[in-house]
Short mmCIF file of N, CA and C in Angstrom, two decimals:
data_model
loop_
_atom_site.label_atom_id
_atom_site.label_comp_id
_atom_site.label_asym_id
_atom_site.label_seq_id
_atom_site.Cartn_x
_atom_site.Cartn_y
_atom_site.Cartn_z
N UNK N 1 0.82 -1.20 0.00
CA UNK N 1 0.00 0.00 0.00
C UNK N 1 0.87 1.26 0.00
N UNK N 2 2.02 1.22 0.67
CA UNK N 2 2.85 2.42 0.77
C UNK N 2 3.72 2.63 -0.46
N UNK N 3 3.92 1.59 -1.25
CA UNK N 3 4.83 1.70 -2.40
C UNK N 3 4.26 0.88 -3.55
N UNK N 4 3.14 1.35 -4.10
CA UNK N 4 2.44 0.62 -5.15
C UNK N 4 3.27 0.50 -6.43
N UNK N 5 4.22 1.40 -6.63
CA UNK N 5 4.98 1.43 -7.88
C UNK N 5 6.22 0.55 -7.86
N UNK N 6 6.41 -0.25 -6.81
CA UNK N 6 7.67 -0.96 -6.64
C UNK N 6 8.04 -1.82 -7.84
N UNK N 7 7.08 -2.36 -8.56
CA UNK N 7 7.39 -3.30 -9.64
C UNK N 7 7.79 -2.62 -10.94
N UNK N 8 7.70 -1.29 -10.99
CA UNK N 8 8.12 -0.60 -12.22
C UNK N 8 8.90 0.69 -11.92
N UNK N 9 9.42 0.82 -10.72
CA UNK N 9 10.21 1.99 -10.35
C UNK N 9 11.71 1.70 -10.49
N UNK N 10 12.52 2.69 -10.21
CA UNK N 10 13.97 2.55 -10.32
C UNK N 10 14.49 1.45 -9.40
N UNK N 11 13.88 1.27 -8.24
CA UNK N 11 14.34 0.23 -7.32
C UNK N 11 14.24 -1.15 -7.96
N UNK N 12 13.20 -1.39 -8.74
CA UNK N 12 13.05 -2.68 -9.41
C UNK N 12 14.12 -2.83 -10.50
N UNK N 13 14.43 -1.75 -11.20
CA UNK N 13 15.49 -1.80 -12.22
C UNK N 13 16.84 -2.12 -11.58
N UNK N 14 17.10 -1.59 -10.39
CA UNK N 14 18.33 -1.91 -9.67
C UNK N 14 18.37 -3.40 -9.32
N UNK N 15 17.24 -3.91 -8.86
CA UNK N 15 17.16 -5.33 -8.52
C UNK N 15 17.45 -6.19 -9.75
N UNK N 16 16.80 -5.87 -10.87
CA UNK N 16 16.99 -6.66 -12.08
C UNK N 16 18.43 -6.55 -12.59
N UNK N 17 19.01 -5.36 -12.57
CA UNK N 17 20.39 -5.19 -13.05
C UNK N 17 21.37 -5.99 -12.19
N UNK N 18 21.14 -6.01 -10.87
CA UNK N 18 22.03 -6.79 -10.01
C UNK N 18 21.86 -8.28 -10.26
N UNK N 19 20.64 -8.72 -10.56
CA UNK N 19 20.42 -10.12 -10.90
C UNK N 19 21.10 -10.47 -12.23
N UNK N 20 20.98 -9.59 -13.22
CA UNK N 20 21.63 -9.84 -14.52
C UNK N 20 23.14 -9.96 -14.35
N UNK N 21 23.72 -9.10 -13.52
CA UNK N 21 25.17 -9.16 -13.28
C UNK N 21 25.55 -10.51 -12.67
N UNK N 22 24.78 -10.97 -11.72
CA UNK N 22 25.10 -12.24 -11.05
C UNK N 22 24.83 -13.44 -11.95
N UNK N 23 23.74 -13.39 -12.71
CA UNK N 23 23.45 -14.48 -13.64
C UNK N 23 24.53 -14.58 -14.71
N UNK N 24 25.06 -13.44 -15.15
CA UNK N 24 26.11 -13.47 -16.19
C UNK N 24 27.32 -14.27 -15.71
N UNK N 25 27.63 -14.18 -14.42
CA UNK N 25 28.73 -14.98 -13.87
C UNK N 25 28.46 -16.47 -13.99
N UNK N 26 27.19 -16.83 -14.07
CA UNK N 26 26.80 -18.24 -14.18
C UNK N 26 26.59 -18.68 -15.63
N UNK N 27 26.83 -17.76 -16.57
CA UNK N 27 26.66 -18.08 -17.98
C UNK N 27 25.25 -17.87 -18.51
N UNK N 28 24.37 -17.28 -17.69
CA UNK N 28 23.01 -16.98 -18.14
C UNK N 28 23.02 -15.59 -18.76
N UNK N 29 22.70 -15.50 -20.05
CA UNK N 29 22.87 -14.23 -20.76
C UNK N 29 21.76 -13.23 -20.49
N UNK N 30 20.55 -13.68 -20.21
CA UNK N 30 19.45 -12.73 -20.06
C UNK N 30 18.33 -13.39 -19.29
N UNK N 31 17.64 -12.63 -18.47
CA UNK N 31 16.45 -13.11 -17.76
C UNK N 31 15.42 -12.00 -17.78
N UNK N 32 14.21 -12.33 -17.46
CA UNK N 32 13.17 -11.30 -17.44
C UNK N 32 12.43 -11.38 -16.11
N UNK N 33 11.87 -10.24 -15.72
CA UNK N 33 11.12 -10.19 -14.47
C UNK N 33 9.74 -9.63 -14.65
N UNK N 34 9.45 -9.08 -15.81
CA UNK N 34 8.16 -8.46 -16.10
C UNK N 34 7.69 -8.85 -17.49
N UNK N 35 6.42 -8.62 -17.77
CA UNK N 35 5.90 -8.80 -19.12
C UNK N 35 6.31 -7.63 -20.00
N UNK N 36 5.97 -7.73 -21.28
CA UNK N 36 6.33 -6.68 -22.23
C UNK N 36 5.33 -5.53 -22.20
N UNK N 37 4.05 -5.84 -22.37
CA UNK N 37 3.01 -4.81 -22.42
C UNK N 37 1.84 -5.26 -21.55
N UNK N 38 1.29 -4.32 -20.78
CA UNK N 38 0.15 -4.64 -19.92
C UNK N 38 -1.14 -4.75 -20.70
N UNK N 39 -2.08 -5.50 -20.16
CA UNK N 39 -3.38 -5.67 -20.80
C UNK N 39 -4.31 -4.50 -20.52
N UNK N 40 -3.98 -3.70 -19.52
CA UNK N 40 -4.82 -2.57 -19.17
C UNK N 40 -3.93 -1.35 -18.93
N UNK N 41 -4.50 -0.16 -18.89
CA UNK N 41 -3.68 1.02 -18.63
C UNK N 41 -2.93 0.90 -17.31
N UNK N 42 -1.76 1.50 -17.27
CA UNK N 42 -0.92 1.42 -16.08
C UNK N 42 0.38 0.74 -16.41
N UNK N 43 1.29 0.71 -15.46
CA UNK N 43 2.63 0.21 -15.73
C UNK N 43 2.97 -1.07 -14.99
N UNK N 44 2.10 -1.52 -14.10
CA UNK N 44 2.46 -2.60 -13.21
C UNK N 44 2.94 -3.84 -13.94
N UNK N 45 4.13 -4.31 -13.52
CA UNK N 45 4.72 -5.56 -14.01
C UNK N 45 4.91 -5.62 -15.52
N UNK N 46 5.20 -4.50 -16.15
CA UNK N 46 5.46 -4.50 -17.59
C UNK N 46 6.67 -3.65 -17.90
N UNK N 47 7.22 -3.85 -19.10
CA UNK N 47 8.34 -3.03 -19.56
C UNK N 47 7.88 -1.74 -20.21
N UNK N 48 6.71 -1.78 -20.87
CA UNK N 48 6.26 -0.62 -21.62
C UNK N 48 4.88 -0.14 -21.20
N UNK N 49 4.42 -0.55 -20.05
CA UNK N 49 3.14 -0.06 -19.56
C UNK N 49 1.98 -0.54 -20.42
N UNK N 50 0.83 0.00 -20.12
CA UNK N 50 -0.37 -0.36 -20.86
C UNK N 50 -0.80 0.74 -21.81
N UNK N 51 -1.84 0.46 -22.59
CA UNK N 51 -2.39 1.44 -23.53
C UNK N 51 -2.97 2.61 -22.74
N UNK N 52 -3.01 3.79 -23.27
CA UNK N 52 -2.52 4.15 -24.60
C UNK N 52 -1.08 4.66 -24.62
N UNK N 53 -0.46 4.83 -23.46
CA UNK N 53 0.83 5.52 -23.41
C UNK N 53 2.03 4.67 -23.74
N UNK N 54 2.05 3.41 -23.29
CA UNK N 54 3.19 2.51 -23.51
C UNK N 54 4.51 3.18 -23.12
N UNK N 55 4.53 3.76 -21.93
CA UNK N 55 5.71 4.46 -21.43
C UNK N 55 6.78 3.45 -21.02
N UNK N 56 8.03 3.73 -21.37
CA UNK N 56 9.13 2.83 -21.01
C UNK N 56 9.42 2.94 -19.51
N UNK N 57 9.50 1.80 -18.86
CA UNK N 57 9.81 1.75 -17.44
C UNK N 57 11.32 1.85 -17.25
N UNK N 58 11.79 2.14 -16.03
CA UNK N 58 13.23 2.12 -15.78
C UNK N 58 13.88 0.79 -16.15
N UNK N 59 13.18 -0.34 -15.94
CA UNK N 59 13.77 -1.62 -16.33
C UNK N 59 14.00 -1.67 -17.84
N UNK N 60 13.05 -1.20 -18.62
CA UNK N 60 13.21 -1.19 -20.08
C UNK N 60 14.40 -0.31 -20.48
N UNK N 61 14.58 0.80 -19.79
CA UNK N 61 15.68 1.71 -20.10
C UNK N 61 17.02 1.08 -19.75
N UNK N 62 17.10 0.39 -18.62
CA UNK N 62 18.33 -0.30 -18.25
C UNK N 62 18.63 -1.43 -19.25
N UNK N 63 17.59 -2.13 -19.70
CA UNK N 63 17.80 -3.16 -20.72
C UNK N 63 18.43 -2.56 -21.97
N UNK N 64 17.92 -1.39 -22.38
CA UNK N 64 18.51 -0.71 -23.54
C UNK N 64 19.97 -0.35 -23.27
N UNK N 65 20.25 0.19 -22.09
CA UNK N 65 21.60 0.57 -21.72
C UNK N 65 22.56 -0.62 -21.80
N UNK N 66 22.12 -1.78 -21.35
CA UNK N 66 23.00 -2.94 -21.20
C UNK N 66 22.97 -3.91 -22.38
N UNK N 67 22.24 -3.59 -23.45
CA UNK N 67 22.10 -4.54 -24.54
C UNK N 67 23.45 -4.93 -25.14
N UNK N 68 24.34 -3.97 -25.37
CA UNK N 68 25.66 -4.31 -25.92
C UNK N 68 26.51 -5.06 -24.91
N UNK N 69 26.34 -4.76 -23.65
CA UNK N 69 27.09 -5.45 -22.59
C UNK N 69 26.82 -6.95 -22.63
N UNK N 70 25.55 -7.32 -22.80
CA UNK N 70 25.19 -8.73 -22.77
C UNK N 70 25.21 -9.40 -24.14
N UNK N 71 25.22 -8.62 -25.20
CA UNK N 71 25.17 -9.22 -26.54
C UNK N 71 26.34 -8.77 -27.39
N UNK N 72 27.48 -8.48 -26.77
CA UNK N 72 28.66 -8.00 -27.50
C UNK N 72 29.51 -9.10 -28.09
N UNK N 73 29.12 -10.34 -27.88
CA UNK N 73 29.85 -11.44 -28.48
C UNK N 73 31.18 -11.75 -27.82
N UNK N 74 31.35 -11.40 -26.56
CA UNK N 74 32.61 -11.65 -25.87
C UNK N 74 32.44 -12.62 -24.72
N UNK N 75 33.09 -12.30 -23.61
CA UNK N 75 33.03 -13.19 -22.45
C UNK N 75 33.14 -12.39 -21.16
N UNK N 76 32.64 -12.99 -20.09
CA UNK N 76 32.72 -12.38 -18.77
C UNK N 76 34.14 -12.54 -18.25
N UNK N 77 34.66 -11.49 -17.63
CA UNK N 77 35.96 -11.55 -16.97
C UNK N 77 35.76 -11.29 -15.48
N UNK N 78 36.74 -11.68 -14.69
CA UNK N 78 36.63 -11.54 -13.24
C UNK N 78 36.46 -10.08 -12.81
N UNK N 79 35.61 -9.87 -11.83
CA UNK N 79 35.49 -8.55 -11.20
C UNK N 79 35.15 -8.78 -9.73
N UNK N 80 35.57 -7.85 -8.90
CA UNK N 80 35.26 -7.93 -7.47
C UNK N 80 35.25 -6.54 -6.88
N UNK N 81 34.59 -6.41 -5.75
CA UNK N 81 34.56 -5.14 -5.02
C UNK N 81 35.24 -5.37 -3.68
N UNK N 82 36.28 -4.60 -3.43
CA UNK N 82 36.96 -4.67 -2.14
C UNK N 82 36.46 -3.54 -1.25
N UNK N 83 36.19 -3.83 0.01
CA UNK N 83 35.71 -2.80 0.93
C UNK N 83 34.37 -2.22 0.53
N UNK N 84 33.46 -3.08 0.07
CA UNK N 84 32.16 -2.64 -0.41
C UNK N 84 31.38 -1.92 0.68
N UNK N 85 30.73 -0.82 0.31
CA UNK N 85 29.89 -0.08 1.26
C UNK N 85 28.69 -0.94 1.64
N UNK N 86 28.23 -0.79 2.87
CA UNK N 86 27.07 -1.53 3.38
C UNK N 86 25.87 -0.59 3.50
N UNK N 87 24.71 -1.10 3.14
CA UNK N 87 23.47 -0.36 3.30
C UNK N 87 22.69 -1.01 4.44
N UNK N 88 22.36 -0.22 5.46
CA UNK N 88 21.63 -0.75 6.61
C UNK N 88 20.14 -0.81 6.31
N UNK N 89 19.50 -1.86 6.82
CA UNK N 89 18.06 -2.02 6.66
C UNK N 89 17.46 -2.41 8.00
N UNK N 90 16.16 -2.54 8.04
CA UNK N 90 15.53 -3.11 9.23
C UNK N 90 15.93 -4.59 9.28
N UNK N 91 15.75 -5.20 10.41
CA UNK N 91 16.09 -6.62 10.57
C UNK N 91 15.17 -7.48 9.68
N UNK N 92 15.77 -8.37 8.92
CA UNK N 92 15.02 -9.29 8.06
C UNK N 92 15.58 -10.70 8.27
N UNK N 93 14.92 -11.73 7.75
CA UNK N 93 15.47 -13.09 7.86
C UNK N 93 16.84 -13.23 7.19
N UNK N 94 17.17 -12.32 6.27
CA UNK N 94 18.46 -12.36 5.58
C UNK N 94 19.51 -11.45 6.21
N UNK N 95 19.18 -10.78 7.30
CA UNK N 95 20.12 -9.88 7.96
C UNK N 95 19.60 -8.46 8.00
N UNK N 96 20.49 -7.54 8.38
CA UNK N 96 20.06 -6.15 8.51
C UNK N 96 20.91 -5.20 7.67
N UNK N 97 21.58 -5.74 6.63
CA UNK N 97 22.32 -4.88 5.71
C UNK N 97 22.59 -5.66 4.42
N UNK N 98 22.98 -4.93 3.40
CA UNK N 98 23.38 -5.55 2.14
C UNK N 98 24.48 -4.70 1.50
N UNK N 99 25.23 -5.29 0.59
CA UNK N 99 26.32 -4.58 -0.08
C UNK N 99 25.75 -3.61 -1.11
N UNK N 100 26.31 -2.41 -1.14
CA UNK N 100 25.80 -1.38 -2.05
C UNK N 100 26.10 -1.71 -3.50
N UNK N 101 27.33 -2.10 -3.81
CA UNK N 101 27.74 -2.26 -5.20
C UNK N 101 27.70 -3.72 -5.64
N UNK N 102 27.14 -3.92 -6.82
CA UNK N 102 27.19 -5.20 -7.52
C UNK N 102 27.87 -4.93 -8.85
N UNK N 103 28.83 -5.78 -9.23
CA UNK N 103 29.59 -5.53 -10.45
C UNK N 103 29.65 -6.75 -11.36
N UNK N 104 29.99 -6.47 -12.60
CA UNK N 104 30.33 -7.50 -13.56
C UNK N 104 31.18 -6.82 -14.63
N UNK N 105 31.94 -7.60 -15.36
CA UNK N 105 32.78 -7.05 -16.43
C UNK N 105 32.83 -8.04 -17.58
N UNK N 106 32.86 -7.50 -18.80
CA UNK N 106 32.98 -8.33 -19.99
C UNK N 106 34.00 -7.72 -20.93
N UNK N 107 34.57 -8.56 -21.78
CA UNK N 107 35.37 -8.10 -22.91
C UNK N 107 34.64 -8.59 -24.15
N UNK N 108 34.24 -7.66 -25.04
CA UNK N 108 33.44 -8.06 -26.19
C UNK N 108 34.33 -8.52 -27.35
N UNK N 109 33.70 -8.90 -28.45
CA UNK N 109 34.44 -9.46 -29.58
C UNK N 109 35.40 -8.45 -30.20
N UNK N 110 35.19 -7.15 -29.96
CA UNK N 110 36.08 -6.11 -30.48
C UNK N 110 37.18 -5.73 -29.50
N UNK N 111 37.19 -6.37 -28.32
CA UNK N 111 38.22 -6.11 -27.33
C UNK N 111 37.90 -4.99 -26.35
N UNK N 112 36.66 -4.49 -26.39
CA UNK N 112 36.25 -3.44 -25.45
C UNK N 112 35.93 -4.05 -24.09
N UNK N 113 36.51 -3.47 -23.05
CA UNK N 113 36.22 -3.88 -21.67
C UNK N 113 35.04 -3.05 -21.17
N UNK N 114 33.98 -3.72 -20.74
CA UNK N 114 32.81 -3.05 -20.18
C UNK N 114 32.70 -3.41 -18.71
N UNK N 115 32.55 -2.40 -17.88
CA UNK N 115 32.42 -2.61 -16.44
C UNK N 115 31.04 -2.12 -16.03
N UNK N 116 30.24 -3.05 -15.52
CA UNK N 116 28.89 -2.74 -15.04
C UNK N 116 28.93 -2.59 -13.52
N UNK N 117 28.40 -1.47 -13.02
CA UNK N 117 28.34 -1.24 -11.58
C UNK N 117 26.93 -0.79 -11.22
N UNK N 118 26.30 -1.56 -10.35
CA UNK N 118 24.96 -1.22 -9.85
C UNK N 118 25.13 -0.73 -8.42
N UNK N 119 24.77 0.54 -8.19
CA UNK N 119 24.80 1.07 -6.82
C UNK N 119 23.39 0.97 -6.27
N UNK N 120 23.17 0.00 -5.38
CA UNK N 120 21.85 -0.26 -4.83
C UNK N 120 21.52 0.59 -3.61
N UNK N 121 22.44 1.46 -3.20
CA UNK N 121 22.15 2.33 -2.07
C UNK N 121 21.08 3.35 -2.48
N UNK N 122 20.00 3.44 -1.73
CA UNK N 122 18.96 4.40 -2.10
C UNK N 122 19.39 5.85 -1.91
N UNK N 123 20.37 6.11 -1.04
CA UNK N 123 20.69 7.49 -0.68
C UNK N 123 22.12 7.94 -0.94
N UNK N 124 23.07 7.02 -0.99
CA UNK N 124 24.47 7.42 -0.97
C UNK N 124 25.21 7.13 -2.26
N UNK N 125 25.92 8.17 -2.77
CA UNK N 125 26.89 7.95 -3.84
C UNK N 125 28.04 7.14 -3.26
N UNK N 126 28.71 6.36 -4.11
CA UNK N 126 29.85 5.58 -3.66
C UNK N 126 31.06 5.94 -4.51
N UNK N 127 32.08 6.51 -3.86
CA UNK N 127 33.33 6.83 -4.54
C UNK N 127 34.19 5.58 -4.56
N UNK N 128 34.76 5.29 -5.73
CA UNK N 128 35.50 4.05 -5.86
C UNK N 128 36.66 4.23 -6.83
N UNK N 129 37.60 3.33 -6.72
CA UNK N 129 38.71 3.28 -7.66
C UNK N 129 38.53 2.02 -8.49
N UNK N 130 38.39 2.19 -9.80
CA UNK N 130 38.23 1.07 -10.72
C UNK N 130 39.63 0.66 -11.18
N UNK N 131 40.06 -0.51 -10.76
CA UNK N 131 41.38 -1.03 -11.10
C UNK N 131 41.23 -1.95 -12.30
N UNK N 132 41.89 -1.59 -13.39
CA UNK N 132 41.73 -2.32 -14.65
C UNK N 132 42.78 -3.40 -14.85
N UNK N 133 43.59 -3.63 -13.84
CA UNK N 133 44.64 -4.65 -13.99
C UNK N 133 45.60 -4.23 -15.09
N UNK N 134 45.89 -5.12 -15.99
CA UNK N 134 46.83 -4.81 -17.07
C UNK N 134 46.15 -4.42 -18.36
N UNK N 135 44.83 -4.14 -18.34
CA UNK N 135 44.12 -3.83 -19.57
C UNK N 135 44.59 -2.51 -20.16
N UNK N 136 45.08 -2.55 -21.40
CA UNK N 136 45.53 -1.34 -22.10
C UNK N 136 44.36 -0.79 -22.90
N UNK N 137 43.98 0.44 -22.63
CA UNK N 137 42.77 1.01 -23.24
C UNK N 137 43.05 2.36 -23.87
N UNK N 138 42.11 2.78 -24.71
CA UNK N 138 42.17 4.12 -25.31
C UNK N 138 41.95 5.16 -24.22
N UNK N 139 42.24 6.43 -24.55
CA UNK N 139 42.15 7.49 -23.55
C UNK N 139 40.71 7.91 -23.21
N UNK N 140 39.75 7.62 -24.10
CA UNK N 140 38.37 8.03 -23.88
C UNK N 140 37.53 6.85 -23.42
N UNK N 141 36.78 7.05 -22.35
CA UNK N 141 35.89 6.04 -21.79
C UNK N 141 34.46 6.47 -22.06
N UNK N 142 33.65 5.56 -22.61
CA UNK N 142 32.23 5.84 -22.81
C UNK N 142 31.49 5.50 -21.52
N UNK N 143 30.63 6.42 -21.08
CA UNK N 143 29.92 6.26 -19.82
C UNK N 143 28.42 6.39 -20.07
N UNK N 144 27.65 5.49 -19.48
CA UNK N 144 26.20 5.65 -19.46
C UNK N 144 25.70 5.37 -18.05
N UNK N 145 24.75 6.19 -17.61
CA UNK N 145 24.20 6.08 -16.26
C UNK N 145 22.68 6.16 -16.34
N UNK N 146 22.02 5.24 -15.65
CA UNK N 146 20.57 5.30 -15.50
C UNK N 146 20.28 5.50 -14.01
N UNK N 147 19.60 6.59 -13.69
CA UNK N 147 19.22 6.88 -12.30
C UNK N 147 18.16 7.96 -12.30
N UNK N 148 17.15 7.80 -11.49
CA UNK N 148 16.18 8.87 -11.30
C UNK N 148 16.66 9.80 -10.20
N UNK N 149 15.80 10.73 -9.80
CA UNK N 149 16.14 11.61 -8.69
C UNK N 149 16.12 10.88 -7.36
N UNK N 150 15.31 9.81 -7.29
CA UNK N 150 15.23 9.00 -6.08
C UNK N 150 15.05 7.55 -6.49
N UNK N 151 15.26 6.63 -5.54
CA UNK N 151 15.19 5.20 -5.86
C UNK N 151 13.78 4.77 -6.25
N UNK N 152 12.76 5.56 -5.89
CA UNK N 152 11.40 5.17 -6.23
C UNK N 152 10.82 5.95 -7.40
N UNK N 153 11.67 6.65 -8.17
CA UNK N 153 11.20 7.34 -9.37
C UNK N 153 10.73 6.34 -10.41
N UNK N 154 9.75 6.74 -11.20
CA UNK N 154 9.26 5.92 -12.30
C UNK N 154 8.75 6.84 -13.41
N UNK N 155 8.61 6.29 -14.60
CA UNK N 155 8.10 7.05 -15.73
C UNK N 155 6.61 6.79 -15.88
N UNK N 156 5.86 7.85 -16.22
CA UNK N 156 4.44 7.70 -16.52
C UNK N 156 4.08 8.71 -17.60
N UNK N 157 2.79 8.77 -17.96
CA UNK N 157 2.37 9.67 -19.03
C UNK N 157 2.72 11.12 -18.74
N UNK N 158 2.62 11.53 -17.47
CA UNK N 158 2.90 12.92 -17.11
C UNK N 158 4.41 13.20 -17.09
N UNK N 159 5.22 12.20 -16.74
CA UNK N 159 6.67 12.34 -16.63
C UNK N 159 7.35 11.15 -17.30
N UNK N 160 7.32 11.11 -18.65
CA UNK N 160 7.87 9.94 -19.34
C UNK N 160 9.39 9.83 -19.28
N UNK N 161 10.06 10.92 -18.87
CA UNK N 161 11.52 10.91 -18.83
C UNK N 161 12.07 11.16 -17.43
N UNK N 162 11.34 10.73 -16.40
CA UNK N 162 11.86 10.87 -15.03
C UNK N 162 13.12 10.03 -14.86
N UNK N 163 13.18 8.89 -15.54
CA UNK N 163 14.36 8.02 -15.53
C UNK N 163 14.81 7.83 -16.98
N UNK N 164 16.04 8.21 -17.27
CA UNK N 164 16.58 8.11 -18.63
C UNK N 164 18.02 7.62 -18.59
N UNK N 165 18.59 7.39 -19.78
CA UNK N 165 20.01 7.08 -19.89
C UNK N 165 20.74 8.39 -20.13
N UNK N 166 21.75 8.65 -19.32
CA UNK N 166 22.61 9.82 -19.53
C UNK N 166 23.96 9.32 -20.01
N UNK N 167 24.35 9.75 -21.21
CA UNK N 167 25.61 9.30 -21.80
C UNK N 167 26.62 10.43 -21.77
N UNK N 168 27.87 10.05 -21.54
CA UNK N 168 28.96 11.03 -21.52
C UNK N 168 30.26 10.31 -21.83
N UNK N 169 31.34 11.06 -21.79
CA UNK N 169 32.67 10.50 -21.99
C UNK N 169 33.57 10.98 -20.86
N UNK N 170 34.52 10.16 -20.51
CA UNK N 170 35.52 10.53 -19.50
C UNK N 170 36.89 10.28 -20.12
N UNK N 171 37.86 10.95 -19.56
CA UNK N 171 39.23 10.76 -20.02
C UNK N 171 39.99 9.94 -19.01
N UNK N 172 40.62 8.90 -19.51
CA UNK N 172 41.48 8.06 -18.67
C UNK N 172 42.66 7.67 -19.52
N UNK N 173 43.82 8.07 -19.10
CA UNK N 173 45.02 7.77 -19.87
C UNK N 173 45.14 6.27 -20.08
N UNK N 174 45.43 5.88 -21.30
CA UNK N 174 45.51 4.47 -21.64
C UNK N 174 46.55 3.70 -20.86
N UNK N 175 47.57 4.39 -20.36
CA UNK N 175 48.61 3.69 -19.59
C UNK N 175 48.30 3.67 -18.10
N UNK N 176 47.12 4.21 -17.71
CA UNK N 176 46.74 4.23 -16.30
C UNK N 176 45.93 2.98 -15.98
N UNK N 177 46.32 2.22 -14.97
CA UNK N 177 45.58 1.00 -14.64
C UNK N 177 44.35 1.26 -13.76
N UNK N 178 44.09 2.52 -13.37
CA UNK N 178 42.95 2.80 -12.49
C UNK N 178 42.17 4.01 -12.96
N UNK N 179 40.93 4.09 -12.53
CA UNK N 179 40.06 5.23 -12.79
C UNK N 179 39.27 5.49 -11.53
N UNK N 180 39.33 6.71 -11.02
CA UNK N 180 38.52 7.09 -9.85
C UNK N 180 37.15 7.52 -10.35
N UNK N 181 36.09 6.98 -9.72
CA UNK N 181 34.74 7.26 -10.21
C UNK N 181 33.77 7.29 -9.04
N UNK N 182 32.78 8.17 -9.16
CA UNK N 182 31.70 8.21 -8.17
C UNK N 182 30.44 7.63 -8.81
N UNK N 183 29.93 6.56 -8.21
CA UNK N 183 28.73 5.92 -8.70
C UNK N 183 27.55 6.51 -7.95
N UNK N 184 26.63 7.18 -8.67
CA UNK N 184 25.52 7.86 -7.99
C UNK N 184 24.63 6.87 -7.24
N UNK N 185 23.98 7.38 -6.21
CA UNK N 185 23.00 6.57 -5.49
C UNK N 185 21.95 6.04 -6.46
N UNK N 186 21.41 4.86 -6.16
CA UNK N 186 20.35 4.21 -6.94
C UNK N 186 20.59 4.33 -8.45
N UNK N 187 21.73 3.80 -8.90
CA UNK N 187 22.08 3.94 -10.32
C UNK N 187 22.63 2.66 -10.91
N UNK N 188 22.54 2.59 -12.23
CA UNK N 188 23.21 1.56 -13.01
C UNK N 188 24.19 2.29 -13.93
N UNK N 189 25.48 1.99 -13.78
CA UNK N 189 26.53 2.66 -14.56
C UNK N 189 27.25 1.63 -15.41
N UNK N 190 27.50 2.01 -16.66
CA UNK N 190 28.28 1.18 -17.56
C UNK N 190 29.46 2.00 -18.06
N UNK N 191 30.67 1.52 -17.75
CA UNK N 191 31.91 2.14 -18.23
C UNK N 191 32.47 1.25 -19.33
N UNK N 192 32.71 1.84 -20.51
CA UNK N 192 33.22 1.05 -21.64
C UNK N 192 34.59 1.59 -22.03
N UNK N 193 35.58 0.72 -21.95
CA UNK N 193 36.97 1.07 -22.23
C UNK N 193 37.38 0.42 -23.56
N UNK N 194 37.42 1.19 -24.65
CA UNK N 194 37.86 0.60 -25.93
C UNK N 194 39.31 0.19 -25.82
N UNK N 195 39.73 -0.83 -26.56
CA UNK N 195 41.12 -1.26 -26.48
C UNK N 195 42.05 -0.20 -27.06
N UNK N 196 43.29 -0.24 -26.64
CA UNK N 196 44.31 0.67 -27.17
C UNK N 196 44.45 0.41 -28.65
N UNK N 197 44.47 1.48 -29.47
CA UNK N 197 44.60 1.31 -30.91
C UNK N 197 46.03 0.97 -31.25
N UNK N 198 46.21 0.26 -32.37
CA UNK N 198 47.55 -0.14 -32.80
C UNK N 198 48.34 1.08 -33.27
#
């Protein structure tokens, strides 16, 4: 009753993105949690809502953001988070906290390293150092971020763009093995590092 939009808000997109990251480690390329289109007006449990608006939900937008990540024709590579931030919750059968960041990384058929970071904290940005090991990359990093103003933001007919993909570029010297980055609260971030050119 207090959070009727849970199945199509940003919080649900965070849940699905973290599940996709974990399933990828198991070799599962894609899973779904909602239907495509609702039978009646409204957005509940669908990717594109019901007639007549067919508004894209945050989950649909994250799917668009991550399509190349999961279908780039490459393979998953090891990733881990050291010193992960903890998010406190009320006491549950599973405990009273959870890790803020969930990650995965792939190298696609063209040699691009993609790093997926889901910040599940509803309130806190997480500053982190992304260590690329020995990966030699170009100086420009492609960045995409999906996040609303709050973890419970959703798109509807009145506000179809409350949650969108924001694309940008960052500079990281190709000979640098690390990148300092702040992952916004309640966000899905994809960092794409093209390989160093010959």
